[in-house]
Structure formats: structure tokens, C-alpha cells
Amino acid sequence: MNYAIQYIFIALFISMASSNLAQAEPSPHANEQLEVTADPSKIAADAAEPSVDEPNAPKRLTLVLGGGGCRALAEIGILKVFAKNHIPINYIVGTSAGAIIGALYAANVPLEDIEQMAYSGKLQRAVTPNVTLSVLTYPFFRFLYLFIPKPYAGLTTSAKLEKFLHTKLPDDFKDLKIPFAAVATDLGSGNTCMISSGNLCKAVAASSALPLLVRPVTIDNLIFIDGGIKANLPTNCAQLTAADIMIAVPADSPIRNEQKRKFCSMRALGMRVADIMEAEIDKYRWKEADLVIYPKIDMPMFTTNEADIKRGIASGEDAANAALPRLQELLKKKKTIVKTKP
């Protein structure tokens, strides 16, 4: 994997995380705005299959998939355990890489195929901009922009990712097998947006558009960038799905003690700082979930190494298997029906 991309990503993530941490408060809802690009009542209706106000009615489960680059491949392992144990998923909400994995699964793409996309590197190449080509052609385009409108800033567009997604996903959200929403950041207002209708591939690309690397994505006259800037683990958005149970899956690396000598490398130091900040940001969202499945991910944010990918997916399976008794307990509990006076 191109180290230049990793260095740029690290620098961008540290900058964004610093802003997020400065604003972080004990209450994750403090001073926060959330926009939805679909009718909230429709989101709730999509999440609720037969909505029956009975204690023994099936629980509605929303799965929240966090962003984290290639570390989100651990979410494949979690989905494998869910499928094996027939855990019903009524709604999926994903950010960035979690939106890509979530959309593929919601479209009924076999998990074996998603896994193979990762092992072959197709998935990683689809989201990786060609930095070298962009830098080499920049002088030409800078001259060209004297005569044509200048696009939004970024080394490349989301076209490569959208082209890849079009070969795997339906055109519209309404054609998915499982209701799904992609979380992105509205660059104009600064709000977190939950996109659940319209052009599916463009919405997923918007959720994954890392600023400066990828140009903002335009949807309905709004411009969107990566949802991880404000909601890397979008449990706040998932609350709109009227779920009985919310399961959150962070895709960041657990913070462990490391040998000091390791940090003589600029890359290792940058990755460590990014890891610490990402974990700190995500933990503010944990309290909004009924259950957090936290894989012990030990892999880089960007990799095509087969051993890394295998280890990442296995970490998701291990975490899901460990959480399975608690999840099954939540599914068996009777609903608490609150009736209000007319």
C-alpha cells in the first residue's frame, strides 16, 4: 500500500481528531445537530418489520458499523457470526469504511464475496486515490482551471469508488434487502447527516470521502465529506431507527502498551497518535448502545497484506462470539411497552 497515502491520512486524521476531542463532552448529545436526508418516520418504519406492541414480539435490532479504514474489515467477521447464529438485523447504519461494508451486506452480497474483495485488494484499491497521478497532473489542471470552473478541493474524486460500488450494489436504497443508512458530514452546515434514500452508491462514497484526499461529494445541492469527522461510530444516528436493541461496532485499534523504540519511526508515531485519538472519540458513543462489540484489531489502517486481513476478520469473529451470550440474552428479553394516556 502506498505509504504516501498513509502519511496523508494520518496527518488529516490527527487534525480532525484534535478538533473532535476539543469539543468532546461527557454528554454525547451536547451542542450536537443531526440532519436526516429522508423522512425520520420512514426510517423508523423501515426498521420496524411487523411492529407489534406485545412483550413477546420480535426485537428490532440496529447494527452500527464504525469507520477505521481497513480495520473495518473486522466487521466482516462480526457479520459472519451473526449470520451463522441467525441473529436478525433490521437496520444497518455505517460510517466511512463501515458504510461500505454495511451497504454490501444490506444488498445481500455474500460475505464470502466481500471477504474475497478484501483479500484480492479490490476493495482497498477502490477507495485509494492515485496520489502520484494527481500530483503529476496538478500543474496542467491548475492552468485548465483558468478557463473552466474550479472543482472542490481534493486530490481526486470519488468516481473510482462509485464505479466499483455500481458493480455490487443496487442504484437506490429502496432496493436493499436490509434497510441501511450512510452517515456523512454536510460540509456547508457542519452537521452530521444520515442518508437513507436516493442514490446509494453516491451516498456511500460521500460517507467515505476523506477531505483533501477525495473531493466532497454533491447530493441534492449539498456537499458531503467523510462521516467519521463527527460521527465515526454513529450511534446518535442509529437512535432514529426505533430499534429495541442497538449493537455498536467500533473499528479502532485497542490501545496497548508499546515498546518505546517503535516510535523512532515517523509512520509508527503518527499511527499511534491517530489510534489514541480515534479510540478516545469513539468511546463517547459507547453509552448510547445496548451492546458494544469491540474487536481486538491488530492491523494497519491501510493494508492489502493477506495475513493482516485474515487477522482482522478473525478478530471480529472472536469479539462477536464472546458477545454472543449477552446478545442472545438481549434478544430474549421481553419488550417493555410504555402506554400513554390518550
XYZ file of C-alpha atoms in Angstrom:
342
model
C 0.000 0.000 0.000
C 1.250 3.447 -0.901
C 2.941 4.937 2.185
C 2.236 8.448 0.912
C -1.487 7.830 1.348
C -0.920 6.549 4.875
C 1.081 9.630 5.853
C -1.542 11.979 4.395
C -4.342 10.074 6.104
C -2.545 10.148 9.455
C -1.989 13.899 9.235
C -5.607 14.523 8.263
C -6.984 12.227 10.935
C -4.895 13.779 13.690
C -6.074 17.227 12.626
C -9.740 16.180 12.557
C -9.484 14.205 15.778
C -7.924 17.140 17.604
C -10.952 19.232 16.697
C -13.342 16.497 17.803
C -11.592 15.959 21.118
C -11.597 19.651 21.876
C -15.378 19.636 21.516
C -15.978 16.312 23.282
C -18.135 16.468 26.403
C -19.437 13.793 28.787
C -22.873 14.038 27.172
C -22.540 12.974 23.529
C -25.639 14.974 22.589
C -24.350 18.283 23.874
C -24.386 21.049 21.267
C -24.870 18.495 18.513
C -27.017 18.782 15.417
C -28.220 15.911 13.287
C -29.838 16.149 9.892
C -31.591 13.383 8.015
C -31.950 13.333 4.243
C -35.038 11.138 4.479
C -38.247 11.395 6.480
C -37.456 10.177 10.050
C -40.834 8.447 10.212
C -39.859 6.462 7.115
C -36.583 5.429 8.747
C -38.467 4.106 11.755
C -40.961 2.339 9.503
C -38.135 0.696 7.539
C -36.549 -0.554 10.747
C -39.755 -1.991 12.127
C -40.870 -5.147 10.417
C -44.266 -6.176 11.816
C -44.436 -3.606 14.584
C -46.474 -5.284 17.282
C -46.848 -3.728 20.720
C -46.568 -7.039 22.548
C -43.883 -8.109 25.012
C -43.201 -11.290 23.020
C -42.917 -9.579 19.630
C -39.525 -9.980 17.880
C -36.932 -7.410 18.903
C -35.815 -4.864 16.291
C -32.023 -4.756 16.091
C -29.946 -1.961 14.576
C -26.279 -2.636 13.839
C -23.910 0.363 13.917
C -20.663 -0.052 11.952
C -17.862 2.408 12.669
C -15.177 3.719 10.341
C -11.487 2.921 10.578
C -10.014 2.194 7.161
C -9.050 -1.437 6.637
C -9.685 -2.133 10.309
C -13.378 -2.112 9.420
C -12.729 -5.484 7.776
C -13.180 -6.875 11.302
C -16.872 -6.098 10.770
C -16.953 -8.886 8.168
C -16.064 -11.327 10.942
C -18.839 -9.985 13.155
C -21.381 -10.321 10.339
C -20.221 -13.915 9.750
C -21.006 -14.797 13.369
C -24.389 -13.043 13.165
C -25.272 -14.994 10.007
C -24.085 -18.304 11.458
C -26.200 -17.829 14.580
C -29.222 -16.430 12.729
C -29.105 -13.068 14.502
C -31.700 -10.860 12.773
C -30.588 -7.397 11.654
C -33.409 -4.932 10.987
C -31.312 -1.871 10.173
C -27.653 -1.055 9.462
C -26.080 2.372 10.000
C -22.494 2.835 8.822
C -19.814 5.493 8.611
C -16.943 5.606 6.090
C -15.476 2.092 5.694
C -18.312 0.829 7.896
C -20.768 2.267 5.368
C -19.077 0.312 2.571
C -19.189 -2.991 4.482
C -22.729 -2.280 5.698
C -24.089 -1.392 2.258
C -22.617 -4.530 0.685
C -24.181 -6.722 3.367
C -27.512 -4.873 3.202
C -27.542 -5.531 -0.546
C -27.297 -9.279 0.158
C -23.772 -9.579 -1.257
C -22.485 -12.916 0.149
C -19.999 -12.487 2.977
C -17.617 -14.831 1.158
C -17.599 -12.383 -1.773
C -16.992 -9.361 0.486
C -14.149 -11.267 2.126
C -12.648 -12.098 -1.264
C -12.841 -8.419 -2.302
C -10.618 -7.647 0.688
C -8.143 -10.494 0.111
C -7.801 -9.601 -3.590
C -7.233 -5.924 -2.757
C -10.134 -4.794 -4.972
C -11.933 -3.186 -2.058
C -8.837 -1.304 -0.900
C -7.932 -0.146 -4.415
C -11.457 1.160 -4.953
C -11.138 3.584 -2.037
C -7.469 4.502 -2.572
C -6.773 7.600 -4.685
C -3.826 7.644 -7.094
C -1.834 10.327 -5.298
C 1.137 10.160 -7.681
C -1.005 10.751 -10.768
C -2.909 13.564 -9.079
C 0.294 15.346 -8.077
C 1.838 14.957 -11.541
C -1.230 16.315 -13.344
C -1.878 19.153 -10.886
C 0.087 21.811 -12.881
C -1.941 21.010 -16.018
C -5.288 21.243 -14.242
C -4.230 24.412 -12.436
C -3.777 26.028 -15.865
C -7.030 24.485 -17.134
C -8.974 25.988 -14.225
C -8.269 29.429 -15.660
C -10.874 28.578 -18.307
C -13.281 26.192 -16.569
C -14.926 26.255 -13.106
C -12.604 25.001 -10.402
C -13.914 21.896 -8.561
C -13.978 21.407 -4.809
C -10.581 20.777 -3.243
C -9.154 17.279 -3.231
C -6.513 15.187 -4.952
C -9.088 13.003 -6.687
C -12.814 12.315 -6.987
C -14.983 9.501 -5.627
C -15.585 8.242 -9.198
C -13.417 5.110 -8.784
C -15.244 4.028 -5.637
C -18.665 4.781 -7.133
C -17.805 2.759 -10.255
C -16.779 -0.194 -8.090
C -19.910 0.052 -5.927
C -22.168 0.167 -9.004
C -20.990 -3.350 -9.858
C -22.044 -4.638 -6.420
C -24.963 -2.519 -5.192
C -28.426 -1.545 -6.466
C -28.888 2.034 -7.626
C -31.346 3.025 -4.900
C -31.673 2.481 -1.147
C -35.193 1.119 -1.606
C -33.838 -1.955 -3.408
C -31.709 -3.132 -0.471
C -32.574 -6.339 1.384
C -31.921 -4.720 4.770
C -32.724 -1.045 5.488
C -29.492 0.947 5.585
C -28.213 4.481 6.145
C -24.829 6.016 5.348
C -23.567 8.744 7.670
C -21.755 11.728 6.162
C -20.824 15.262 7.195
C -22.544 18.200 5.496
C -19.611 20.487 4.746
C -21.840 23.544 4.387
C -23.622 23.379 7.745
C -21.140 21.202 9.606
C -23.961 18.847 10.640
C -23.925 15.068 10.721
C -26.315 13.663 8.109
C -27.930 10.261 7.883
C -28.568 9.468 4.211
C -31.157 6.735 3.707
C -32.766 7.395 0.321
C -31.786 8.154 -3.249
C -28.535 7.222 -4.987
C -26.994 4.502 -2.828
C -23.501 4.414 -4.350
C -23.099 8.175 -4.168
C -24.239 8.203 -0.533
C -21.688 5.534 0.431
C -18.985 7.423 -1.476
C -19.933 10.619 0.383
C -19.648 8.819 3.716
C -16.127 7.711 2.725
C -14.849 10.961 1.156
C -11.776 11.742 3.262
C -11.243 15.508 2.917
C -8.297 16.766 0.851
C -7.660 13.256 -0.451
C -11.128 12.948 -2.022
C -13.232 15.868 -3.228
C -16.542 16.480 -1.450
C -19.493 14.615 -2.973
C -22.546 16.597 -4.093
C -26.012 15.209 -3.312
C -29.156 17.323 -3.749
C -27.180 20.602 -3.776
C -25.404 19.688 -0.519
C -21.724 18.790 -0.358
C -20.638 15.908 1.850
C -17.373 14.600 3.276
C -16.424 11.622 5.429
C -18.924 10.930 8.213
C -16.106 9.978 10.572
C -15.253 13.636 11.092
C -18.149 13.992 13.550
C -19.669 10.521 13.939
C -17.097 7.789 13.441
C -19.312 5.471 15.497
C -22.777 6.831 14.591
C -24.898 5.589 17.493
C -26.572 9.018 17.656
C -27.900 8.490 14.134
C -28.960 4.920 14.876
C -31.325 6.175 17.578
C -33.621 7.372 14.786
C -34.236 3.788 13.647
C -36.603 2.974 16.543
C -34.542 -0.068 17.458
C -35.212 -2.171 20.539
C -31.547 -3.177 20.587
C -28.604 -1.179 19.286
C -25.310 -3.003 18.694
C -22.256 -0.797 18.070
C -19.016 -1.978 16.457
C -16.008 0.362 16.763
C -13.297 -0.280 14.177
C -10.420 1.327 16.019
C -7.427 -0.431 17.480
C -7.389 -1.071 21.261
C -4.670 0.940 22.991
C -1.991 -1.341 24.414
C 1.465 -0.693 25.856
C 4.057 -0.434 23.090
C 7.855 -0.542 23.106
C 9.365 2.936 23.098
C 11.825 2.089 20.328
C 8.921 1.609 17.926
C 8.238 5.349 17.942
C 11.540 6.250 16.301
C 9.585 5.811 13.066
C 7.532 8.813 11.933
C 4.914 6.471 10.473
C 4.603 4.437 13.681
C 4.376 7.586 15.787
C 1.693 9.093 13.545
C -0.331 5.869 13.561
C -0.117 5.673 17.345
C -1.389 9.236 17.773
C -4.229 8.554 15.309
C -5.136 5.330 17.167
C -5.297 7.075 20.551
C -7.462 9.903 19.224
C -9.828 7.613 17.314
C -10.373 5.398 20.363
C -11.000 8.459 22.554
C -13.560 9.894 20.130
C -15.460 6.617 19.708
C -15.791 5.871 23.427
C -18.136 8.865 23.850
C -20.635 6.967 21.670
C -20.498 3.686 23.551
C -23.048 4.657 26.195
C -25.745 5.085 23.532
C -25.569 1.402 22.536
C -27.107 -1.586 24.334
C -24.056 -3.665 23.480
C -20.619 -2.731 22.123
C -18.706 -5.434 20.244
C -15.092 -4.269 20.291
C -12.733 -6.392 18.162
C -9.099 -6.502 19.306
C -7.864 -5.316 15.932
C -4.133 -5.592 15.269
C -3.658 -4.312 11.721
C -2.808 -1.072 9.901
C -5.488 1.353 8.733
C -4.448 0.589 5.141
C -3.223 -2.830 4.055
C -3.527 -5.465 1.342
C -1.424 -7.974 3.262
C -3.270 -11.297 3.435
C -2.096 -12.070 6.972
C -3.275 -8.651 8.215
C -6.676 -9.107 6.607
C -7.093 -12.645 7.947
C -6.154 -11.461 11.439
C -8.547 -8.512 11.223
C -11.538 -10.623 10.152
C -10.714 -13.226 12.810
C -10.667 -10.501 15.484
C -14.245 -9.623 14.514
C -15.324 -13.254 14.769
C -13.674 -13.636 18.184
C -15.313 -10.476 19.529
C -18.752 -11.438 18.207
C -18.514 -14.958 19.637
C -17.537 -13.525 23.018
C -20.510 -11.124 22.932
C -22.977 -13.721 21.659
C -24.360 -14.842 25.075
C -25.117 -11.236 26.064
C -26.667 -10.517 22.654
C -28.893 -13.599 22.819
C -29.930 -12.550 26.315
C -30.967 -9.119 25.000
C -32.949 -10.724 22.178
C -34.821 -12.997 24.598
C -35.860 -10.247 26.994
C -39.472 -9.205 26.772
C -40.206 -5.784 25.377
C -41.071 -3.042 27.796
C -44.264 -1.493 26.455
C -44.907 2.034 27.613
C -48.507 3.121 27.140
C -49.501 6.728 27.373
C -52.926 8.128 28.087
C -54.803 9.365 25.015
